[in-house]
Tab-separated table of N, CA, C and O in Angstrom:
chain	number	residue	atom	x	y	z
A	1	MET	N	24.047	-26.175	-1.686
A	1	MET	CA	23.327	-24.888	-1.100
A	1	MET	C	24.366	-23.810	-0.484
A	1	MET	O	24.336	-22.882	-0.571
A	2	ALA	N	25.449	-24.801	0.065
A	2	ALA	CA	26.386	-23.891	0.662
A	2	ALA	C	27.118	-22.585	0.251
A	2	ALA	O	27.593	-22.200	0.397
A	3	ASP	N	26.768	-22.997	-1.523
A	3	ASP	CA	27.903	-22.102	-1.959
A	3	ASP	C	27.090	-20.848	-2.337
A	3	ASP	O	27.676	-20.275	-3.511
A	4	ARG	N	25.882	-20.904	-2.542
A	4	ARG	CA	24.703	-19.989	-2.928
A	4	ARG	C	24.947	-19.087	-1.652
A	4	ARG	O	24.323	-19.196	-0.845
A	5	PRO	N	25.053	-17.745	-2.368
A	5	PRO	CA	24.723	-16.326	-0.872
A	5	PRO	C	23.537	-16.252	-0.752
A	5	PRO	O	23.065	-16.665	-1.490
A	6	GLU	N	22.794	-16.116	0.626
A	6	GLU	CA	21.491	-16.275	0.934
A	6	GLU	C	21.023	-14.897	0.014
A	6	GLU	O	19.974	-14.795	0.170
A	7	ALA	N	22.000	-14.007	0.146
A	7	ALA	CA	21.024	-12.627	-0.511
A	7	ALA	C	20.589	-12.739	-1.836
A	7	ALA	O	20.080	-11.895	-2.359
A	8	THR	N	20.869	-13.613	-2.308
A	8	THR	CA	20.100	-13.814	-3.769
A	8	THR	C	19.150	-13.828	-4.340
A	8	THR	O	18.015	-14.369	-5.392
A	9	HIS	N	18.592	-14.639	-3.053
A	9	HIS	CA	17.039	-14.996	-2.827
A	9	HIS	C	15.709	-14.328	-3.410
A	9	HIS	O	16.417	-12.949	-2.796
A	10	PRO	N	14.891	-14.350	-4.099
A	10	PRO	CA	13.992	-13.271	-4.295
A	10	PRO	C	13.558	-12.108	-2.893
A	10	PRO	O	13.187	-11.122	-3.324
A	11	ARG	N	13.444	-13.191	-1.886
A	11	ARG	CA	12.763	-12.476	-1.086
A	11	ARG	C	13.347	-11.194	-0.298
A	11	ARG	O	12.710	-10.243	0.120
A	12	HIS	N	14.727	-11.362	-0.956
A	12	HIS	CA	15.673	-10.042	-0.250
A	12	HIS	C	14.796	-8.676	-1.031
A	12	HIS	O	15.491	-7.860	-0.357
A	13	ARG	N	14.419	-9.004	-1.831
A	13	ARG	CA	13.994	-8.046	-2.870
A	13	ARG	C	12.478	-6.916	-2.953
A	13	ARG	O	12.026	-6.331	-3.247
A	14	LEU	N	12.313	-7.851	-1.676
A	14	LEU	CA	10.472	-7.488	-1.297
A	14	LEU	C	10.420	-6.678	-0.266
A	14	LEU	O	11.337	-6.159	0.250
A	15	ASP	N	9.937	-5.395	-0.838
A	15	ASP	CA	9.202	-4.401	0.030
A	15	ASP	C	9.147	-4.591	1.349
A	15	ASP	O	7.611	-5.065	1.906
A	16	PRO	N	10.167	-3.885	2.087
A	16	PRO	CA	9.799	-4.222	3.907
A	16	PRO	C	8.392	-3.864	3.899
A	16	PRO	O	7.598	-4.244	5.188
A	17	LEU	N	7.620	-2.170	3.842
A	17	LEU	CA	6.812	-1.804	4.240
A	17	LEU	C	5.257	-2.965	3.657
A	17	LEU	O	4.537	-3.142	4.127
A	18	LEU	N	5.526	-3.200	1.826
A	18	LEU	CA	4.464	-4.283	1.699
A	18	LEU	C	4.599	-4.979	1.882
A	18	LEU	O	3.350	-5.798	1.682
A	19	GLN	N	5.219	-6.106	2.546
A	19	GLN	CA	5.125	-7.184	3.402
A	19	GLN	C	4.548	-7.318	4.213
A	19	GLN	O	4.075	-9.207	4.714
A	20	ARG	N	3.848	-6.235	5.161
A	20	ARG	CA	3.362	-6.262	6.485
A	20	ARG	C	1.937	-6.317	5.406
A	20	ARG	O	1.120	-5.362	4.707
A	21	PRO	N	0.856	-6.833	5.872
A	21	PRO	CA	-0.489	-7.446	5.551
A	21	PRO	C	-0.981	-5.927	5.612
A	21	PRO	O	-2.131	-5.934	4.237
A	22	VAL	N	-1.573	-5.337	6.228
A	22	VAL	CA	-2.200	-3.933	6.256
A	22	VAL	C	-1.776	-3.233	4.734
A	22	VAL	O	-2.616	-2.852	4.022
A	23	PRO	N	-0.632	-2.454	5.103
A	23	PRO	CA	-0.159	-1.499	4.062
A	23	PRO	C	-0.250	-1.684	2.795
A	23	PRO	O	-0.756	-1.678	1.977
A	24	PHE	N	-0.041	-3.665	2.636
A	24	PHE	CA	-0.376	-4.047	0.936
A	24	PHE	C	-1.657	-4.211	0.570
A	24	PHE	O	-2.222	-3.399	-0.401
A	25	SER	N	-2.097	-4.390	1.682
A	25	SER	CA	-3.903	-3.964	1.084
A	25	SER	C	-4.585	-2.755	0.931
A	25	SER	O	-4.933	-2.897	0.146
A	26	ILE	N	-3.684	-2.322	1.562
A	26	ILE	CA	-4.189	-0.915	1.053
A	26	ILE	C	-3.685	-0.598	-0.059
A	26	ILE	O	-4.575	0.335	-1.252
A	27	VAL	N	-2.257	-0.960	-0.381
A	27	VAL	CA	-1.749	-0.537	-1.819
A	27	VAL	C	-2.354	-1.253	-2.700
A	27	VAL	O	-2.722	-0.625	-4.035
A	28	ALA	N	-2.865	-2.379	-2.529
A	28	ALA	CA	-3.527	-3.488	-3.461
A	28	ALA	C	-5.050	-2.863	-3.888
A	28	ALA	O	-5.227	-2.571	-5.000
A	29	LEU	N	-5.260	-1.949	-3.077
A	29	LEU	CA	-7.057	-1.636	-3.373
A	29	LEU	C	-6.452	-0.306	-3.752
A	29	LEU	O	-7.344	-0.078	-5.266
A	30	LEU	N	-5.898	0.298	-4.038
A	30	LEU	CA	-5.401	1.797	-4.306
A	30	LEU	C	-4.985	1.155	-5.423
A	30	LEU	O	-5.205	2.482	-6.136
A	31	ALA	N	-4.633	0.597	-6.091
A	31	ALA	CA	-3.670	-0.174	-7.218
A	31	ALA	C	-4.427	0.336	-8.063
A	31	ALA	O	-4.500	0.155	-9.493
A	32	ALA	N	-5.884	-0.409	-7.928
A	32	ALA	CA	-7.354	-0.559	-8.602
A	32	ALA	C	-7.988	0.524	-9.220
A	32	ALA	O	-8.684	0.755	-9.797
A	33	ALA	N	-7.280	1.401	-8.439
A	33	ALA	CA	-8.090	3.306	-8.724
A	33	ALA	C	-7.362	4.446	-8.598
A	33	ALA	O	-6.001	4.303	-8.360
A	34	ASN	N	-7.917	5.402	-9.415
A	34	ASN	CA	-7.327	6.660	-9.259
A	34	ASN	C	-6.671	7.359	-7.866
A	34	ASN	O	-6.169	7.798	-7.470
A	35	GLU	N	-8.111	7.078	-7.109
A	35	GLU	CA	-8.146	7.854	-6.019
A	35	GLU	C	-9.595	7.275	-5.540
A	35	GLU	O	-10.422	7.105	-5.602
A	36	ALA	N	-9.487	6.688	-4.068
A	36	ALA	CA	-10.519	6.311	-3.214
A	36	ALA	C	-10.929	7.391	-1.508
A	36	ALA	O	-9.797	7.413	-1.069
A	37	GLU	N	-12.301	7.626	-1.699
A	37	GLU	CA	-12.222	7.731	-0.333
A	37	GLU	C	-12.044	7.516	0.923
A	37	GLU	O	-11.975	5.661	0.727
A	38	PHE	N	-11.533	7.826	2.017
A	38	PHE	CA	-10.925	6.981	3.437
A	38	PHE	C	-12.092	6.164	3.791
A	38	PHE	O	-11.558	5.013	4.127
A	39	ALA	N	-13.330	5.888	3.623
A	39	ALA	CA	-14.187	5.495	4.266
A	39	ALA	C	-14.446	4.108	3.680
A	39	ALA	O	-14.527	2.978	4.380
A	40	PHE	N	-14.223	4.681	2.518
A	40	PHE	CA	-14.387	3.189	1.381
A	40	PHE	C	-12.889	2.532	1.299
A	40	PHE	O	-13.588	1.016	1.939
A	41	VAL	N	-12.155	2.672	1.766
A	41	VAL	CA	-10.881	1.755	2.250
A	41	VAL	C	-10.949	1.201	3.302
A	41	VAL	O	-10.956	0.138	3.264
A	42	ARG	N	-11.072	2.347	4.525
A	42	ARG	CA	-11.929	2.020	5.520
A	42	ARG	C	-12.406	0.382	6.186
A	42	ARG	O	-12.103	-0.385	6.243
A	43	ASP	N	-13.405	0.732	5.228
A	43	ASP	CA	-14.415	-0.400	4.687
A	43	ASP	C	-14.269	-1.712	3.997
A	43	ASP	O	-14.344	-2.962	4.491
A	44	ALA	N	-13.409	-1.393	3.042
A	44	ALA	CA	-13.479	-2.549	2.480
A	44	ALA	C	-11.899	-3.480	2.757
A	44	ALA	O	-11.402	-4.567	2.582
A	45	ILE	N	-10.923	-2.659	3.466
A	45	ILE	CA	-9.508	-3.393	4.264
A	45	ILE	C	-10.188	-3.436	5.519
A	45	ILE	O	-9.759	-4.389	6.455
A	46	GLN	N	-11.566	-3.130	5.900
A	46	GLN	CA	-12.055	-3.614	7.311
A	46	GLN	C	-10.842	-2.896	8.527
A	46	GLN	O	-10.723	-3.742	9.279
A	47	LEU	N	-10.535	-1.861	9.287
A	47	LEU	CA	-9.964	-1.567	9.821
A	47	LEU	C	-10.597	-0.077	10.615
A	47	LEU	O	-12.041	0.442	9.772
A	48	SER	N	-10.158	0.110	11.639
A	48	SER	CA	-11.203	1.052	12.286
A	48	SER	C	-10.556	2.682	11.631
A	48	SER	O	-9.170	2.372	10.773
A	49	ASP	N	-10.841	3.423	11.819
A	49	ASP	CA	-10.125	5.111	11.383
A	49	ASP	C	-9.052	5.564	11.473
A	49	ASP	O	-8.185	5.559	11.196
A	50	SER	N	-8.553	4.926	13.031
A	50	SER	CA	-7.358	5.036	13.753
A	50	SER	C	-6.399	4.646	13.081
A	50	SER	O	-4.913	4.992	12.687
A	51	ALA	N	-6.798	3.119	12.839
A	51	ALA	CA	-5.764	2.367	11.776
A	51	ALA	C	-4.882	2.357	10.785
A	51	ALA	O	-3.852	2.198	10.192
A	52	LEU	N	-6.280	3.070	10.021
A	52	LEU	CA	-5.779	3.569	8.861
A	52	LEU	C	-5.397	4.937	8.943
A	52	LEU	O	-4.435	4.901	8.188
A	53	SER	N	-5.752	5.549	9.468
A	53	SER	CA	-4.895	6.990	9.301
A	53	SER	C	-3.313	6.495	9.770
A	53	SER	O	-2.185	7.342	9.324
A	54	LYS	N	-2.875	5.729	10.369
A	54	LYS	CA	-1.760	5.345	11.268
A	54	LYS	C	-0.514	4.958	9.928
A	54	LYS	O	-0.089	5.114	9.554
A	55	GLN	N	-1.958	3.682	9.084
A	55	GLN	CA	-0.830	3.076	8.051
A	55	GLN	C	-0.965	4.086	6.717
A	55	GLN	O	-0.139	3.782	6.290
A	56	ALA	N	-1.847	4.918	6.859
A	56	ALA	CA	-1.920	6.454	5.788
A	56	ALA	C	-0.727	6.660	5.557
A	56	ALA	O	-0.436	7.293	5.087
A	57	ALA	N	-0.852	7.104	7.241
A	57	ALA	CA	0.983	8.305	7.327
A	57	ALA	C	1.924	7.478	7.030
A	57	ALA	O	3.341	8.074	6.360
A	58	ALA	N	2.131	6.007	7.353
A	58	ALA	CA	3.151	5.534	7.352
A	58	ALA	C	3.371	5.123	5.601
A	58	ALA	O	4.814	5.381	5.391
A	59	LEU	N	2.384	5.343	4.458
A	59	LEU	CA	2.663	4.875	3.188
A	59	LEU	C	2.724	6.344	2.893
A	59	LEU	O	4.158	6.444	1.700
A	60	GLU	N	2.078	7.569	3.368
A	60	GLU	CA	2.654	8.695	2.600
A	60	GLU	C	3.775	9.289	3.031
A	60	GLU	O	5.131	9.586	2.200
A	61	ALA	N	4.491	8.584	4.283
A	61	ALA	CA	6.216	8.914	5.226
A	61	ALA	C	6.916	8.551	3.838
A	61	ALA	O	7.947	9.013	3.608
A	62	ALA	N	6.621	7.313	3.420
A	62	ALA	CA	7.272	6.526	2.395
A	62	ALA	C	7.258	6.644	1.248
A	62	ALA	O	8.149	6.537	-0.069
A	63	GLY	N	5.983	7.528	0.795
A	63	GLY	CA	6.477	8.668	-0.303
A	63	GLY	C	5.096	7.516	-1.346
A	63	GLY	O	5.344	7.584	-2.703
A	64	TYR	N	4.506	6.387	-0.818
A	64	TYR	CA	3.838	5.525	-1.837
A	64	TYR	C	2.029	6.362	-1.660
A	64	TYR	O	1.591	5.810	-2.590
A	65	LEU	N	1.846	7.074	-1.048
A	65	LEU	CA	0.737	7.436	-0.719
A	65	LEU	C	0.011	8.975	-0.584
A	65	LEU	O	1.230	9.801	-0.039
A	66	ARG	N	-0.417	9.411	-1.119
A	66	ARG	CA	-1.112	10.748	-1.113
A	66	ARG	C	-2.620	10.997	-0.674
A	66	ARG	O	-3.240	10.001	-0.886
A	67	VAL	N	-2.469	12.134	0.483
A	67	VAL	CA	-3.726	12.451	1.439
A	67	VAL	C	-3.940	13.302	0.810
A	67	VAL	O	-3.714	14.673	0.577
A	68	ARG	N	-5.426	13.553	0.214
A	68	ARG	CA	-6.093	14.889	-0.037
A	68	ARG	C	-7.609	15.166	1.025
A	68	ARG	O	-7.927	14.236	0.859
A	69	LYS	N	-7.146	16.092	1.150
A	69	LYS	CA	-8.594	16.770	1.997
A	69	LYS	C	-9.584	17.715	1.533
A	69	LYS	O	-8.388	18.692	0.107
A	70	GLY	N	-10.679	17.720	1.807
A	70	GLY	CA	-11.522	18.617	1.054
A	70	GLY	C	-12.916	18.719	1.808
A	70	GLY	O	-12.876	17.421	2.441
A	71	TYR	N	-13.849	18.784	0.522
A	71	TYR	CA	-15.525	18.938	1.341
A	71	TYR	C	-16.170	18.415	-0.166
A	71	TYR	O	-15.969	18.713	-1.096
A	72	LEU	N	-17.477	17.419	0.098
A	72	LEU	CA	-18.000	17.228	-0.818
A	72	LEU	C	-19.347	18.246	-0.359
A	72	LEU	O	-19.683	17.300	1.286
A	73	GLY	N	-19.275	19.043	-0.899
A	73	GLY	CA	-20.644	20.058	-0.143
A	73	GLY	C	-20.664	20.437	0.841
A	73	GLY	O	-18.858	21.304	0.675
A	74	LYS	N	-20.183	20.577	2.139
A	74	LYS	CA	-20.327	21.040	3.348
A	74	LYS	C	-19.169	20.350	4.125
A	74	LYS	O	-19.031	20.115	5.078
A	75	VAL	N	-19.691	19.057	3.754
A	75	VAL	CA	-18.680	17.569	4.320
A	75	VAL	C	-17.512	17.456	4.148
A	75	VAL	O	-17.261	17.467	3.007
A	76	PRO	N	-16.645	17.333	5.233
A	76	PRO	CA	-14.933	17.204	5.052
A	76	PRO	C	-15.428	15.698	4.494
A	76	PRO	O	-15.335	14.700	5.329
A	77	ARG	N	-13.855	15.598	3.417
A	77	ARG	CA	-13.798	14.106	3.393
A	77	ARG	C	-12.201	14.230	2.819
A	77	ARG	O	-11.464	14.718	2.947
A	78	THR	N	-11.623	12.859	2.966
A	78	THR	CA	-10.016	12.341	3.074
A	78	THR	C	-10.298	11.799	1.606
A	78	THR	O	-10.890	10.858	1.864
A	79	TRP	N	-9.241	11.522	0.870
A	79	TRP	CA	-8.683	10.605	-0.502
A	79	TRP	C	-7.953	10.298	-0.102
A	79	TRP	O	-6.781	11.114	0.122
A	80	LEU	N	-7.618	9.101	-0.478
A	80	LEU	CA	-6.189	8.735	-0.823
A	80	LEU	C	-5.682	8.240	-2.312
A	80	LEU	O	-6.678	7.188	-2.862
A	81	SER	N	-4.683	8.274	-2.652
A	81	SER	CA	-4.188	7.837	-3.937
A	81	SER	C	-2.992	7.320	-3.443
A	81	SER	O	-2.012	7.846	-3.078
A	82	LEU	N	-2.073	6.625	-4.952
A	82	LEU	CA	-1.033	6.157	-4.875
A	82	LEU	C	-0.541	7.067	-5.579
A	82	LEU	O	-1.037	7.823	-6.638
A	83	THR	N	0.647	7.200	-5.377
A	83	THR	CA	1.937	7.879	-6.161
A	83	THR	C	2.489	7.809	-7.249
A	83	THR	O	2.681	6.205	-6.797
A	84	SER	N	3.488	7.527	-7.972
A	84	SER	CA	4.062	6.945	-8.377
A	84	SER	C	5.061	5.880	-8.630
A	84	SER	O	5.038	4.927	-8.652
A	85	PRO	N	5.998	6.863	-7.288
A	85	PRO	CA	6.516	5.880	-6.666
A	85	PRO	C	6.320	4.623	-5.823
A	85	PRO	O	6.090	3.242	-5.897
A	86	GLY	N	5.072	4.829	-5.211
A	86	GLY	CA	4.020	3.728	-4.783
A	86	GLY	C	3.083	2.851	-5.699
A	86	GLY	O	3.631	1.251	-5.306
A	87	ARG	N	3.328	3.118	-6.777
A	87	ARG	CA	2.532	2.161	-7.560
A	87	ARG	C	3.547	1.189	-8.512
A	87	ARG	O	3.713	0.200	-8.139
A	88	ALA	N	5.012	2.006	-8.699
A	88	ALA	CA	6.464	1.186	-8.666
A	88	ALA	C	6.751	0.610	-7.689
A	88	ALA	O	6.973	-0.790	-8.320
A	89	ALA	N	6.154	0.508	-6.764
A	89	ALA	CA	7.125	-0.321	-5.262
A	89	ALA	C	6.162	-1.176	-5.511
A	89	ALA	O	6.116	-2.670	-5.112
A	90	PHE	N	4.860	-1.337	-6.095
A	90	PHE	CA	4.112	-2.189	-5.449
A	90	PHE	C	3.785	-3.381	-6.868
A	90	PHE	O	3.778	-4.783	-6.423
A	91	ALA	N	4.529	-2.728	-8.003
A	91	ALA	CA	4.388	-3.133	-9.101
A	91	ALA	C	5.981	-4.580	-8.950
A	91	ALA	O	5.662	-5.515	-9.105
A	92	ALA	N	6.718	-3.573	-8.114
A	92	ALA	CA	8.077	-4.747	-8.323
A	92	ALA	C	7.716	-5.367	-6.987
A	92	ALA	O	8.255	-6.301	-7.381
A	93	HIS	N	7.111	-5.544	-5.868
A	93	HIS	CA	6.603	-6.571	-5.144
A	93	HIS	C	5.847	-7.495	-5.777
A	93	HIS	O	6.115	-8.225	-4.935
A	94	LEU	N	5.143	-6.687	-6.452
A	94	LEU	CA	4.333	-8.099	-7.207
A	94	LEU	C	5.477	-8.751	-7.808
A	94	LEU	O	5.226	-10.237	-7.851
A	95	ASP	N	5.850	-8.110	-8.705
A	95	ASP	CA	6.972	-8.945	-9.665
A	95	ASP	C	7.810	-9.716	-8.593
A	95	ASP	O	7.855	-11.599	-9.325
A	96	VAL	N	8.074	-9.757	-7.554
A	96	VAL	CA	9.070	-10.441	-6.787
A	96	VAL	C	8.353	-11.315	-6.234
A	96	VAL	O	8.950	-12.892	-5.520
A	97	LEU	N	6.813	-11.215	-5.486
A	97	LEU	CA	6.120	-12.466	-5.370
A	97	LEU	C	6.230	-13.472	-6.668
A	97	LEU	O	6.150	-14.827	-6.005
A	98	ARG	N	5.734	-13.055	-7.492
A	98	ARG	CA	5.621	-13.938	-8.338
A	98	ARG	C	6.777	-14.763	-9.046
A	98	ARG	O	6.918	-15.823	-9.109
A	99	GLU	N	7.466	-14.321	-8.925
A	99	GLU	CA	9.257	-15.171	-9.032
A	99	GLU	C	9.356	-15.996	-7.677
A	99	GLU	O	9.631	-17.014	-8.272
A	100	ILE	N	8.988	-15.200	-6.722
A	100	ILE	CA	8.967	-16.466	-5.720
A	100	ILE	C	8.181	-17.803	-6.023
A	100	ILE	O	8.453	-19.040	-5.608
A	101	ALA	N	6.963	-17.642	-5.723
A	101	ALA	CA	5.873	-18.414	-6.250
A	101	ALA	C	6.072	-19.462	-6.777
A	101	ALA	O	5.845	-20.411	-7.667
A	102	GLY	N	6.872	-18.898	-8.602
A	102	GLY	CA	6.869	-19.578	-9.631
A	102	GLY	C	8.040	-20.153	-9.176
A	102	GLY	O	8.437	-21.875	-10.066
C-alpha cells in the first residue's frame, strides 16, 4: 500500500459541499423534482427556516441551486431548484460513492 499515492482513492473526488448531510439531503430531494417550494423542502428535510435559508444560500453561491421568489395568489413564496451544474455535481458525487461502496 505504501507505493500507492493516497490521492488515487475515489474519496478525493467527492464534492466537499455534498459530503455534509444537510446540503446532500437538499440536493437529493431536489434531484427528484424540477422545482420544490421552500416549505416543502424545509419540512421534508426537517430543518428550520433559517437553517434551510443558510444552506440554500451556500448551494446557490456554489452554482448548484436556483432560488426563485414569487407569489401564489397574494402570498409570497420561494421555490428551489437544481441548476444543471448542481445536477451534474450530484450525479458525479453519487458515482464516486458507488465506486467507494463497490
